[in-house]
């Protein structure tokens, strides 16, 4: 049983680490960014609302996020735990989620906070490419797919997210600093924060996360 949140600024490596963690602990990887992008692609009412915010690098309003995640973790595949990637992202979401967990008699095990400085994040994000189908992240220089434009895992199209332009990335840093970084103190206070040095190789980051999460 592992109930884990992945925290960290845009580009910290949350999506990159998520696959290995989900596999190791046999829990589903739930990425709110991936869920919103799937809704945008399908043109659902949620997708239409979310898109306006995502395109500008702003957060989607809390009321569109909380129920979505809380319904998701009540599904059967989460009986053994879950890995949340990109949620919570505001103090409101964190408090709402804590109240929800309490009402279900659940508790988070750990909040893994991947720490990376902005000067390292910027080139990671502007060079990022992602699979349109499964969401797996790549990088044009440091982690290109084996065949250009094709996902190694699922064969989906590897593309550049519109919000990974330099201008929008700088906006997302600002949003992170103002709205998400207060969660570090919030989860430190509840004794759940596991800080990780994200400026290491992908494998080293993974090992540090596993060491903190235990068996
Ligand atoms: P990143 O790779 O930068 O961490 P994500 O893929 O997690 O980005 O999120 C992309 C966008 O989706 C965010 O900029 C935001 O607009 C929206 N989003 C994702 N998760 C949340 C959330 N928990 N609350 C509000 N907006 C969110
Ligand atoms: P997040 O989900 O936190 O926004 P990603 O996992 O999508 O971040 O990673 C952002 C970019 O940085 C991707 O292009 C990815 O290939 C690259 N990346 C991830 N981890 C590392 C690492 N440890 N060292 C160098 N580049 C990395
Ligand atoms: Zn894929």
Tab-separated table of C-alpha atoms and ligand atoms in Angstrom:
chain	number	residue	atom	x	y	z
A	1	UNK	CA	0.000	0.000	0.000
A	2	UNK	CA	1.464	3.348	-1.074
A	3	UNK	CA	-0.367	6.633	-1.405
A	4	UNK	CA	2.116	9.059	-2.856
A	5	UNK	CA	2.072	12.631	-4.187
A	6	UNK	CA	4.746	13.897	-6.575
A	7	UNK	CA	5.467	17.569	-6.006
A	8	UNK	CA	7.938	19.840	-7.769
A	9	UNK	CA	8.150	22.725	-10.226
A	10	UNK	CA	7.362	22.289	-13.934
A	11	UNK	CA	10.145	20.203	-15.473
A	12	UNK	CA	11.405	18.712	-12.199
A	13	UNK	CA	10.992	15.180	-13.571
A	14	UNK	CA	7.668	14.124	-12.060
A	15	UNK	CA	6.344	12.506	-15.230
A	16	UNK	CA	9.741	10.956	-15.967
A	17	UNK	CA	9.942	9.286	-12.553
A	18	UNK	CA	6.268	8.347	-12.356
A	19	UNK	CA	6.404	5.279	-14.604
A	20	UNK	CA	9.122	3.543	-12.589
A	21	UNK	CA	7.523	4.363	-9.241
A	22	UNK	CA	4.078	3.189	-10.386
A	23	UNK	CA	5.609	-0.051	-11.647
A	24	UNK	CA	7.696	-0.713	-8.561
A	25	UNK	CA	4.820	-0.210	-6.121
A	26	UNK	CA	2.151	-1.551	-8.464
A	27	UNK	CA	-0.027	1.544	-8.217
A	28	UNK	CA	-1.674	3.640	-10.953
A	29	UNK	CA	0.005	6.864	-12.126
A	30	UNK	CA	-2.582	9.640	-12.070
A	31	UNK	CA	-1.433	12.820	-13.811
A	32	UNK	CA	-3.911	15.701	-13.760
A	33	UNK	CA	-2.003	17.344	-16.632
A	34	UNK	CA	-2.444	14.174	-18.735
A	35	UNK	CA	-6.148	13.992	-17.811
A	36	UNK	CA	-6.690	17.627	-18.846
A	37	UNK	CA	-4.737	17.181	-22.098
A	38	UNK	CA	-6.825	14.098	-22.937
A	39	UNK	CA	-9.985	16.140	-22.344
A	40	UNK	CA	-8.680	18.975	-24.519
A	41	UNK	CA	-7.910	16.492	-27.280
A	42	UNK	CA	-11.389	14.931	-27.046
A	43	UNK	CA	-13.003	18.375	-26.941
A	44	UNK	CA	-15.034	17.565	-23.814
A	45	UNK	CA	-16.711	20.409	-21.846
A	46	UNK	CA	-13.995	20.038	-19.170
A	47	UNK	CA	-11.306	20.172	-21.851
A	48	UNK	CA	-12.782	23.333	-23.358
A	49	UNK	CA	-12.739	25.082	-19.988
A	50	UNK	CA	-9.287	23.821	-18.998
A	51	UNK	CA	-7.649	24.802	-22.290
A	52	UNK	CA	-8.024	28.562	-21.739
A	53	UNK	CA	-5.996	28.322	-18.578
A	54	UNK	CA	-3.453	25.746	-19.716
A	55	UNK	CA	-2.545	27.716	-22.836
A	56	UNK	CA	-1.586	30.682	-20.673
A	57	UNK	CA	0.348	28.603	-18.168
A	58	UNK	CA	-2.275	29.305	-15.498
A	59	UNK	CA	-3.784	26.748	-13.162
A	60	UNK	CA	-7.178	25.327	-13.966
A	61	UNK	CA	-9.635	26.537	-11.260
A	62	UNK	CA	-9.677	24.404	-8.105
A	63	UNK	CA	-13.352	23.482	-8.479
A	64	UNK	CA	-12.591	21.715	-11.771
A	65	UNK	CA	-9.780	19.695	-10.222
A	66	UNK	CA	-10.679	18.383	-6.755
A	67	UNK	CA	-13.743	16.253	-7.573
A	68	UNK	CA	-12.007	14.848	-10.604
A	69	UNK	CA	-9.088	13.498	-8.575
A	70	UNK	CA	-11.200	12.443	-5.605
A	71	UNK	CA	-13.492	10.395	-7.870
A	72	UNK	CA	-10.482	8.889	-9.599
A	73	UNK	CA	-8.820	7.578	-6.441
A	74	UNK	CA	-12.052	5.876	-5.390
A	75	UNK	CA	-11.855	3.599	-8.406
A	76	UNK	CA	-10.988	-0.044	-7.891
A	77	UNK	CA	-7.462	0.119	-9.302
A	78	UNK	CA	-6.520	2.490	-6.453
A	79	UNK	CA	-7.300	-0.056	-3.728
A	80	UNK	CA	-3.555	-0.679	-3.348
A	81	UNK	CA	-2.672	3.040	-3.409
A	82	UNK	CA	-1.883	5.590	-6.118
A	83	UNK	CA	0.723	7.989	-7.410
A	84	UNK	CA	-0.585	11.530	-7.905
A	85	UNK	CA	1.444	13.627	-10.357
A	86	UNK	CA	0.570	17.324	-10.504
A	87	UNK	CA	-2.061	17.311	-7.759
A	88	UNK	CA	-2.473	19.023	-5.349
A	89	UNK	CA	-1.093	22.271	-6.722
A	90	UNK	CA	-2.691	24.874	-4.448
A	91	UNK	CA	-3.249	25.096	-0.693
A	92	UNK	CA	-6.982	24.909	-1.368
A	93	UNK	CA	-6.542	21.615	-3.240
A	94	UNK	CA	-4.280	20.204	-0.516
A	95	UNK	CA	-6.720	21.043	2.264
A	96	UNK	CA	-9.734	19.851	0.286
A	97	UNK	CA	-7.918	16.613	-0.456
A	98	UNK	CA	-6.873	16.091	3.174
A	99	UNK	CA	-10.481	16.503	4.282
A	100	UNK	CA	-11.596	14.052	1.638
A	101	UNK	CA	-8.985	11.485	2.688
A	102	UNK	CA	-9.967	11.877	6.316
A	103	UNK	CA	-13.621	11.262	5.438
A	104	UNK	CA	-12.552	8.002	3.745
A	105	UNK	CA	-10.245	6.948	6.577
A	106	UNK	CA	-7.212	7.273	4.306
A	107	UNK	CA	-3.881	9.017	4.761
A	108	UNK	CA	-1.044	9.900	2.395
A	109	UNK	CA	2.186	8.003	2.950
A	110	UNK	CA	4.560	10.479	1.395
A	111	UNK	CA	4.880	13.678	-0.615
A	112	UNK	CA	7.956	13.337	-2.811
A	113	UNK	CA	9.263	16.841	-3.555
A	114	UNK	CA	11.670	16.860	-6.503
A	115	UNK	CA	13.854	19.962	-6.177
A	116	UNK	CA	15.451	21.589	-9.244
A	117	UNK	CA	16.534	25.220	-9.750
A	118	UNK	CA	14.944	27.383	-12.448
A	119	UNK	CA	18.108	27.736	-14.541
A	120	UNK	CA	18.189	23.931	-14.904
A	121	UNK	CA	14.431	23.692	-15.479
A	122	UNK	CA	14.202	26.120	-18.388
A	123	UNK	CA	16.210	24.114	-20.953
A	124	UNK	CA	14.536	20.914	-19.746
A	125	UNK	CA	11.112	22.374	-20.539
A	126	UNK	CA	11.881	24.113	-23.820
A	127	UNK	CA	13.507	20.880	-25.051
A	128	UNK	CA	10.763	18.622	-23.721
A	129	UNK	CA	8.681	16.493	-26.047
A	130	UNK	CA	5.835	14.239	-24.903
A	131	UNK	CA	3.848	11.345	-26.280
A	132	UNK	CA	0.394	12.492	-27.307
A	133	UNK	CA	-0.980	9.039	-26.508
A	134	UNK	CA	0.581	7.912	-23.193
A	135	UNK	CA	2.122	11.157	-21.906
A	136	UNK	CA	5.669	9.815	-21.587
A	137	UNK	CA	8.187	12.683	-21.520
A	138	UNK	CA	11.278	12.877	-23.761
A	139	UNK	CA	13.924	15.532	-24.386
A	140	UNK	CA	15.327	16.549	-27.768
A	141	UNK	CA	18.901	16.459	-26.502
A	142	UNK	CA	19.133	14.392	-23.332
A	143	UNK	CA	16.362	11.787	-23.821
A	144	UNK	CA	15.267	11.558	-27.445
A	145	UNK	CA	12.969	8.701	-28.482
A	146	UNK	CA	14.722	5.898	-30.407
A	147	UNK	CA	12.877	6.893	-33.577
A	148	UNK	CA	12.324	10.645	-33.977
A	149	UNK	CA	8.710	11.633	-33.323
A	150	UNK	CA	7.641	8.141	-32.213
A	151	UNK	CA	7.060	7.007	-28.607
A	152	UNK	CA	9.328	4.103	-27.551
A	153	UNK	CA	6.615	2.659	-25.340
A	154	UNK	CA	3.374	2.918	-27.303
A	155	UNK	CA	4.274	4.115	-30.802
A	156	UNK	CA	2.268	7.328	-30.298
A	157	UNK	CA	3.220	10.685	-31.780
A	158	UNK	CA	5.865	12.594	-29.837
A	159	UNK	CA	5.134	16.344	-29.968
A	160	UNK	CA	5.940	19.615	-28.237
A	161	UNK	CA	3.354	20.946	-25.799
A	162	UNK	CA	2.193	24.466	-26.682
A	163	UNK	CA	2.764	25.526	-23.063
A	164	UNK	CA	6.454	24.510	-23.227
A	165	UNK	CA	7.341	27.714	-25.117
A	166	UNK	CA	9.800	29.890	-23.185
A	167	UNK	CA	7.235	32.640	-22.587
A	168	UNK	CA	4.619	30.289	-21.097
A	169	UNK	CA	7.239	28.403	-19.098
A	170	UNK	CA	8.278	31.637	-17.360
A	171	UNK	CA	4.633	32.211	-16.477
A	172	UNK	CA	4.357	28.677	-15.089
A	173	UNK	CA	7.408	29.267	-12.846
A	174	UNK	CA	5.659	32.336	-11.442
A	175	UNK	CA	2.443	30.369	-10.873
A	176	UNK	CA	4.435	27.574	-9.210
A	177	UNK	CA	6.278	29.979	-6.899
A	178	UNK	CA	3.111	31.799	-5.877
A	179	UNK	CA	0.536	29.024	-5.698
A	180	UNK	CA	2.251	25.639	-5.429
A	181	UNK	CA	5.483	26.167	-3.466
A	182	UNK	CA	3.540	26.902	-0.221
A	183	UNK	CA	2.683	23.187	-0.246
A	184	UNK	CA	6.282	22.424	0.734
A	185	UNK	CA	5.717	24.043	4.111
A	186	UNK	CA	2.240	22.538	4.387
A	187	UNK	CA	3.479	18.961	3.959
A	188	UNK	CA	6.600	19.565	6.026
A	189	UNK	CA	4.317	20.543	8.888
A	190	UNK	CA	2.375	17.284	8.572
A	191	UNK	CA	5.638	15.310	8.468
A	192	UNK	CA	4.995	13.897	4.988
A	193	UNK	CA	7.547	15.773	2.888
A	194	UNK	CA	10.377	13.767	1.320
A	195	UNK	CA	12.765	16.239	-0.397
A	196	UNK	CA	14.700	14.787	-3.339
A	197	UNK	CA	17.645	16.295	-5.209
A	198	UNK	CA	16.280	16.439	-8.766
A	199	UNK	CA	19.557	17.701	-10.266
A	200	UNK	CA	20.997	14.204	-10.629
A	201	UNK	CA	20.671	11.646	-13.385
A	202	UNK	CA	17.270	10.102	-13.907
A	203	UNK	CA	18.476	6.823	-12.346
A	204	UNK	CA	19.955	8.570	-9.301
A	205	UNK	CA	16.742	10.495	-8.716
A	206	UNK	CA	14.802	7.232	-8.931
A	207	UNK	CA	17.067	5.530	-6.383
A	208	UNK	CA	16.735	8.434	-3.964
A	209	UNK	CA	12.931	8.340	-4.267
A	210	UNK	CA	12.809	4.578	-3.667
A	211	UNK	CA	15.096	4.900	-0.657
A	212	UNK	CA	12.719	7.472	0.843
A	213	UNK	CA	9.567	5.485	0.038
A	214	UNK	CA	10.880	2.172	1.319
A	215	UNK	CA	9.491	-1.239	0.350
B	1	LIG	P1	4.118	20.261	-15.656
B	1	LIG	O1	4.701	19.224	-16.547
B	1	LIG	O2	4.577	21.629	-15.922
B	1	LIG	O3	4.251	19.927	-14.195
B	1	LIG	P2	1.357	19.386	-16.011
B	1	LIG	O4	1.323	18.521	-17.184
B	1	LIG	O5	1.296	18.755	-14.657
B	1	LIG	O6	2.588	20.382	-16.086
B	1	LIG	O7	0.163	20.438	-16.079
B	1	LIG	C1	-0.091	21.168	-17.257
B	1	LIG	C2	-1.193	22.198	-16.984
B	1	LIG	O8	-2.401	21.521	-16.559
B	1	LIG	C3	-0.905	23.174	-15.853
B	1	LIG	O9	-0.140	24.288	-16.296
B	1	LIG	C4	-2.318	23.587	-15.441
B	1	LIG	O10	-2.886	24.495	-16.353
B	1	LIG	C5	-3.075	22.279	-15.573
B	1	LIG	N1	-3.086	21.504	-14.307
B	1	LIG	C6	-2.556	20.266	-14.095
B	1	LIG	N2	-2.745	19.865	-12.830
B	1	LIG	C7	-3.422	20.873	-12.215
B	1	LIG	C8	-3.922	21.074	-10.887
B	1	LIG	N3	-3.766	20.161	-9.924
B	1	LIG	N4	-4.560	22.236	-10.632
B	1	LIG	C9	-4.746	23.174	-11.572
B	1	LIG	N5	-4.301	23.050	-12.828
B	1	LIG	C10	-3.646	21.921	-13.163
B	2	LIG	P1	7.525	17.320	-14.914
B	2	LIG	O1	6.551	16.182	-15.105
B	2	LIG	O2	7.959	17.473	-13.487
B	2	LIG	O3	7.042	18.615	-15.500
B	2	LIG	P2	9.172	15.832	-16.845
B	2	LIG	O4	9.265	14.499	-16.214
B	2	LIG	O5	8.227	16.003	-17.988
B	2	LIG	O6	8.850	16.964	-15.705
B	2	LIG	O7	10.637	16.280	-17.273
B	2	LIG	C1	10.871	17.525	-17.927
B	2	LIG	C2	11.984	17.371	-18.955
B	2	LIG	O8	13.225	17.122	-18.283
B	2	LIG	C3	11.780	16.202	-19.917
B	2	LIG	O9	12.208	16.618	-21.186
B	2	LIG	C4	12.661	15.096	-19.349
B	2	LIG	O10	13.155	14.263	-20.389
B	2	LIG	C5	13.792	15.886	-18.693
B	2	LIG	N1	14.302	15.243	-17.475
B	2	LIG	C6	13.590	14.585	-16.516
B	2	LIG	N2	14.401	14.139	-15.518
B	2	LIG	C7	15.653	14.542	-15.853
B	2	LIG	C8	16.944	14.377	-15.204
B	2	LIG	N3	17.083	13.750	-14.029
B	2	LIG	N4	18.012	14.926	-15.827
B	2	LIG	C9	17.881	15.581	-17.009
B	2	LIG	N5	16.701	15.760	-17.665
B	2	LIG	C10	15.604	15.245	-17.093
B	3	LIG	ZN1	3.509	6.789	-25.731
